[in-house]
Amino acid sequence: MRRPLPATAYDINLVILEESVPTLIAVAHGTRSAAGRRQLRELAASVARRRPGADVRLCYVDVQEPKVAAVVPTAPDAVVVPLLLSCGYHVRVDIAEAVAGTGIPVTAPLGPDPVLLEILTRALPPADAVVLAAAGSSDPGWRADVAGVASRLARSGGAPRVRVGYVSGAGPRVPDVVAQFRAEGAKRVAIAAYLLAEGLFYRSLRDAGADFVTPPLCHDAAIADLVLSRFDAAVTAPATGRAEYV
């Protein structure tokens, strides 16, 4: 949005246009974990520090308040950035319904993005095998995204063997995949936590039988940079007058 600034005495006939920056609405899943809530707030604060003067508002699709549907009407000039790891139900339904009819753009979620693979690779110690631990979902696109991350992690040289394990839902559970690796002779098994922040799912990984569990993704400063990258791409994209993914 552009608005005219008052002309000065030195250039009375000149109208200067100032570019106002949209509000960044960061939408996380939400958690009951006090540590996870703190980490999400710290992530939002880190984004704001990287962009002085920016209006960064954190909201949620589940568990916590405020919900995204309550925040969107308070910021008509905004960009929604899903702090989610795939374009699953919460992006396609919850967030889409919240912005319907507003013209507010929604960026792609944080995952799958090469930045996340870099974070996992940096966090992993040397290991014979790695379990990519993800929250479960019945969404085929979500599961394909996670499988793609596991495949790229294996090709990156992070470990000779990488398999997906789920914390919930259908599919192989994380402890079972760890046990399978042990049965195949793996001496050192690591879990790559494909989770943004601490919570019930992350805590369960500590008891899954692995030798090491990587920190949640939000522990890496690159996550805040990725959020701003998504935001900046949306701000510079041509306006269409309708809500869309950019």
Short mmCIF file of C-alpha atoms in Angstrom, two decimals:
data_model
loop_
_atom_site.label_atom_id
_atom_site.label_comp_id
_atom_site.label_asym_id
_atom_site.label_seq_id
_atom_site.Cartn_x
_atom_site.Cartn_y
_atom_site.Cartn_z
CA MET A 1 0.00 0.00 0.00
CA ARG A 2 1.30 3.47 -0.87
CA ARG A 3 0.34 6.70 0.80
CA PRO A 4 1.46 10.28 0.05
CA LEU A 5 3.74 12.10 2.45
CA PRO A 6 3.24 15.83 3.07
CA ALA A 7 5.26 17.97 0.67
CA THR A 8 8.04 20.01 2.26
CA ALA A 9 8.75 23.73 1.85
CA TYR A 10 11.68 22.81 -0.36
CA ASP A 11 9.73 20.69 -2.86
CA ILE A 12 6.19 21.96 -2.60
CA ASN A 13 5.13 20.38 -5.88
CA LEU A 14 6.66 16.98 -5.15
CA VAL A 15 4.60 14.16 -3.71
CA ILE A 16 6.65 11.36 -2.22
CA LEU A 17 5.16 7.92 -1.97
CA GLU A 18 6.09 5.85 1.05
CA GLU A 19 5.85 2.08 0.95
CA SER A 20 4.08 0.66 3.98
CA VAL A 21 5.04 -2.86 4.97
CA PRO A 22 2.23 -5.39 5.45
CA THR A 23 1.75 -7.15 8.77
CA LEU A 24 3.41 -10.56 8.95
CA ILE A 25 0.90 -13.03 10.38
CA ALA A 26 2.88 -16.10 11.47
CA VAL A 27 0.59 -19.12 11.90
CA ALA A 28 1.83 -22.05 13.98
CA HIS A 29 0.04 -25.26 14.89
CA GLY A 30 -0.05 -24.62 18.63
CA THR A 31 1.04 -26.75 21.57
CA ARG A 32 0.24 -27.32 25.23
CA SER A 33 3.96 -27.49 26.02
CA ALA A 34 5.24 -24.46 27.92
CA ALA A 35 8.66 -24.92 26.31
CA GLY A 36 7.12 -25.20 22.85
CA ARG A 37 5.02 -22.07 23.38
CA ARG A 38 8.09 -20.17 24.49
CA GLN A 39 10.03 -21.35 21.44
CA LEU A 40 7.30 -20.18 19.08
CA ARG A 41 7.19 -16.77 20.76
CA GLU A 42 10.97 -16.56 20.52
CA LEU A 43 10.81 -17.43 16.83
CA ALA A 44 8.31 -14.62 16.20
CA ALA A 45 10.49 -12.23 18.20
CA SER A 46 13.56 -13.29 16.22
CA VAL A 47 11.73 -12.55 12.97
CA ALA A 48 10.76 -9.11 14.28
CA ARG A 49 14.33 -8.32 15.34
CA ARG A 50 15.54 -9.08 11.85
CA ARG A 51 13.06 -6.56 10.44
CA PRO A 52 12.95 -3.49 12.73
CA GLY A 53 9.57 -1.80 12.69
CA ALA A 54 7.79 -4.83 11.28
CA ASP A 55 4.45 -5.85 12.78
CA VAL A 56 4.78 -9.58 13.44
CA ARG A 57 1.73 -11.32 14.92
CA LEU A 58 1.81 -14.94 16.08
CA CYS A 59 -1.36 -17.03 16.00
CA TYR A 60 -2.40 -20.66 15.74
CA VAL A 61 -4.61 -23.18 13.98
CA ASP A 62 -5.15 -25.45 16.99
CA VAL A 63 -4.73 -25.78 20.78
CA GLN A 64 -3.68 -22.17 21.46
CA GLU A 65 -5.20 -18.71 21.17
CA PRO A 66 -5.41 -16.46 19.29
CA LYS A 67 -6.59 -18.46 16.30
CA VAL A 68 -5.69 -17.31 12.82
CA ALA A 69 -9.35 -16.61 12.03
CA ALA A 70 -9.41 -14.04 14.85
CA VAL A 71 -6.18 -12.30 13.85
CA VAL A 72 -6.71 -11.95 10.09
CA PRO A 73 -9.57 -9.39 10.40
CA THR A 74 -7.35 -7.15 12.57
CA ALA A 75 -4.73 -6.74 9.83
CA PRO A 76 -6.30 -6.18 6.40
CA ASP A 77 -2.90 -5.34 4.87
CA ALA A 78 -1.03 -8.51 5.73
CA VAL A 79 0.79 -11.60 4.54
CA VAL A 80 0.15 -14.97 6.18
CA VAL A 81 3.19 -17.20 6.65
CA PRO A 82 2.33 -20.75 7.81
CA LEU A 83 4.90 -21.97 10.35
CA LEU A 84 4.08 -25.49 9.21
CA LEU A 85 6.19 -28.12 7.51
CA SER A 86 3.91 -29.08 4.64
CA CYS A 87 0.88 -27.92 2.71
CA GLY A 88 -1.49 -30.21 4.59
CA TYR A 89 -4.95 -29.84 6.09
CA HIS A 90 -4.21 -26.83 8.27
CA VAL A 91 -2.92 -24.84 5.29
CA ARG A 92 -5.50 -26.00 2.77
CA VAL A 93 -8.50 -25.73 5.10
CA ASP A 94 -7.96 -23.80 8.35
CA ILE A 95 -5.79 -21.02 6.95
CA ALA A 96 -7.56 -20.92 3.60
CA GLU A 97 -10.91 -20.43 5.34
CA ALA A 98 -9.46 -17.71 7.58
CA VAL A 99 -8.32 -15.59 4.62
CA ALA A 100 -11.20 -16.37 2.26
CA GLY A 101 -12.54 -13.19 0.69
CA THR A 102 -9.86 -10.95 2.22
CA GLY A 103 -7.34 -10.81 -0.61
CA ILE A 104 -4.59 -11.55 1.92
CA PRO A 105 -1.87 -13.72 0.37
CA VAL A 106 -0.73 -16.94 2.02
CA THR A 107 2.84 -18.01 1.44
CA ALA A 108 4.04 -21.55 1.02
CA PRO A 109 4.64 -23.28 4.37
CA LEU A 110 8.18 -23.58 5.70
CA GLY A 111 8.51 -27.15 4.51
CA PRO A 112 9.64 -28.89 2.56
CA ASP A 113 12.42 -26.39 1.91
CA PRO A 114 16.15 -26.99 1.38
CA VAL A 115 16.80 -24.83 4.45
CA LEU A 116 15.17 -27.48 6.66
CA LEU A 117 17.42 -30.15 5.19
CA GLU A 118 20.44 -27.96 5.94
CA ILE A 119 19.29 -27.51 9.54
CA LEU A 120 18.87 -31.26 10.04
CA THR A 121 22.24 -31.99 8.45
CA ARG A 122 24.00 -29.50 10.72
CA ALA A 123 22.34 -30.93 13.81
CA LEU A 124 22.98 -34.61 13.14
CA PRO A 125 26.05 -36.28 14.66
CA PRO A 126 27.85 -39.14 12.88
CA ALA A 127 25.49 -42.14 12.84
CA ASP A 128 25.01 -45.50 11.17
CA ALA A 129 21.33 -44.82 10.61
CA VAL A 130 18.88 -41.93 10.92
CA VAL A 131 15.15 -41.93 11.58
CA LEU A 132 13.43 -38.84 10.16
CA ALA A 133 10.75 -38.38 12.82
CA ALA A 134 7.63 -36.56 11.68
CA ALA A 135 4.12 -36.00 12.96
CA GLY A 136 1.71 -38.42 11.34
CA SER A 137 -0.82 -37.43 8.69
CA SER A 138 -3.16 -39.23 6.33
CA ASP A 139 -2.66 -36.49 3.71
CA PRO A 140 -0.87 -38.09 0.71
CA GLY A 141 0.86 -34.84 -0.21
CA TRP A 142 2.18 -34.41 3.31
CA ARG A 143 3.53 -37.94 3.41
CA ALA A 144 5.16 -37.47 0.00
CA ASP A 145 6.84 -34.30 1.27
CA VAL A 146 8.27 -36.13 4.28
CA ALA A 147 9.47 -39.02 2.12
CA GLY A 148 11.19 -36.50 -0.13
CA VAL A 149 12.99 -34.93 2.82
CA ALA A 150 14.20 -38.36 3.95
CA SER A 151 15.46 -39.16 0.47
CA ARG A 152 17.35 -35.87 0.20
CA LEU A 153 18.78 -36.32 3.70
CA ALA A 154 20.16 -39.71 2.67
CA ARG A 155 21.69 -38.26 -0.51
CA SER A 156 23.26 -35.41 1.46
CA GLY A 157 25.54 -37.88 3.23
CA GLY A 158 24.04 -37.32 6.67
CA ALA A 159 23.86 -41.09 7.18
CA PRO A 160 24.15 -44.21 5.03
CA ARG A 161 20.56 -45.17 5.87
CA VAL A 162 17.58 -42.87 6.45
CA ARG A 163 13.99 -43.97 7.01
CA VAL A 164 10.83 -42.15 7.99
CA GLY A 165 9.16 -42.81 11.33
CA TYR A 166 5.92 -41.24 12.50
CA VAL A 167 4.98 -40.06 15.95
CA SER A 168 1.27 -40.58 15.36
CA GLY A 169 -1.17 -41.87 12.77
CA ALA A 170 -0.64 -44.63 10.24
CA GLY A 171 2.77 -45.79 9.16
CA PRO A 172 5.87 -47.05 10.95
CA ARG A 173 6.29 -45.54 14.41
CA VAL A 174 9.60 -43.99 15.39
CA PRO A 175 10.51 -46.58 18.10
CA ASP A 176 9.79 -49.41 15.67
CA VAL A 177 12.08 -47.92 13.02
CA VAL A 178 14.83 -47.45 15.61
CA ALA A 179 14.42 -51.08 16.71
CA GLN A 180 14.52 -52.22 13.08
CA PHE A 181 17.82 -50.43 12.54
CA ARG A 182 19.21 -52.02 15.72
CA ALA A 183 18.15 -55.47 14.52
CA GLU A 184 19.98 -54.82 11.26
CA GLY A 185 23.19 -54.11 13.14
CA ALA A 186 23.23 -50.31 13.42
CA LYS A 187 25.43 -49.34 16.37
CA ARG A 188 24.54 -45.65 16.49
CA VAL A 189 21.03 -44.51 15.56
CA ALA A 190 20.05 -40.85 15.48
CA ILE A 191 16.62 -39.26 15.22
CA ALA A 192 16.28 -36.22 12.99
CA ALA A 193 13.30 -34.40 14.50
CA TYR A 194 11.20 -32.96 11.67
CA LEU A 195 9.24 -30.91 14.18
CA LEU A 196 9.25 -27.14 14.56
CA ALA A 197 9.06 -26.84 18.35
CA GLU A 198 8.90 -28.89 21.51
CA GLY A 199 5.68 -30.55 22.56
CA LEU A 200 4.17 -33.96 23.20
CA PHE A 201 5.49 -35.34 19.91
CA TYR A 202 9.03 -34.13 20.50
CA ARG A 203 9.13 -35.41 24.08
CA SER A 204 8.16 -38.88 22.89
CA LEU A 205 11.29 -39.04 20.75
CA ARG A 206 13.51 -39.03 23.82
CA ASP A 207 12.13 -42.45 24.77
CA ALA A 208 12.28 -43.96 21.28
CA GLY A 209 15.55 -45.81 21.88
CA ALA A 210 17.90 -43.72 19.73
CA ASP A 211 21.36 -42.53 20.74
CA PHE A 212 20.70 -38.92 19.77
CA VAL A 213 17.74 -36.67 18.97
CA THR A 214 18.25 -33.41 17.11
CA PRO A 215 16.71 -30.24 18.59
CA PRO A 216 13.44 -28.91 17.17
CA LEU A 217 13.93 -27.00 13.93
CA CYS A 218 13.17 -23.62 15.50
CA HIS A 219 16.42 -23.83 17.48
CA ASP A 220 18.30 -22.90 14.30
CA ALA A 221 18.43 -19.20 13.41
CA ALA A 222 17.92 -20.08 9.75
CA ILE A 223 14.22 -20.68 10.46
CA ALA A 224 13.64 -16.97 11.12
CA ASP A 225 15.44 -16.13 7.89
CA LEU A 226 13.24 -18.60 6.02
CA VAL A 227 10.10 -16.97 7.45
CA LEU A 228 11.26 -13.58 6.18
CA SER A 229 12.17 -15.06 2.82
CA ARG A 230 8.61 -16.34 2.43
CA PHE A 231 7.23 -12.97 3.55
CA ASP A 232 9.44 -10.92 1.22
CA ALA A 233 8.52 -13.08 -1.77
CA ALA A 234 4.84 -12.42 -1.11
CA VAL A 235 5.33 -8.68 -0.61
CA THR A 236 7.11 -8.32 -3.94
CA ALA A 237 4.73 -10.59 -5.86
CA PRO A 238 2.22 -8.85 -8.17
CA ALA A 239 -1.07 -8.10 -6.41
CA THR A 240 -4.03 -10.07 -7.74
CA GLY A 241 -6.77 -8.77 -5.49
CA ARG A 242 -7.52 -12.18 -4.06
CA ALA A 243 -6.10 -14.53 -1.47
CA GLU A 244 -3.69 -17.02 -2.96
CA TYR A 245 -0.57 -19.03 -2.30
CA VAL A 246 2.58 -17.25 -3.43
#
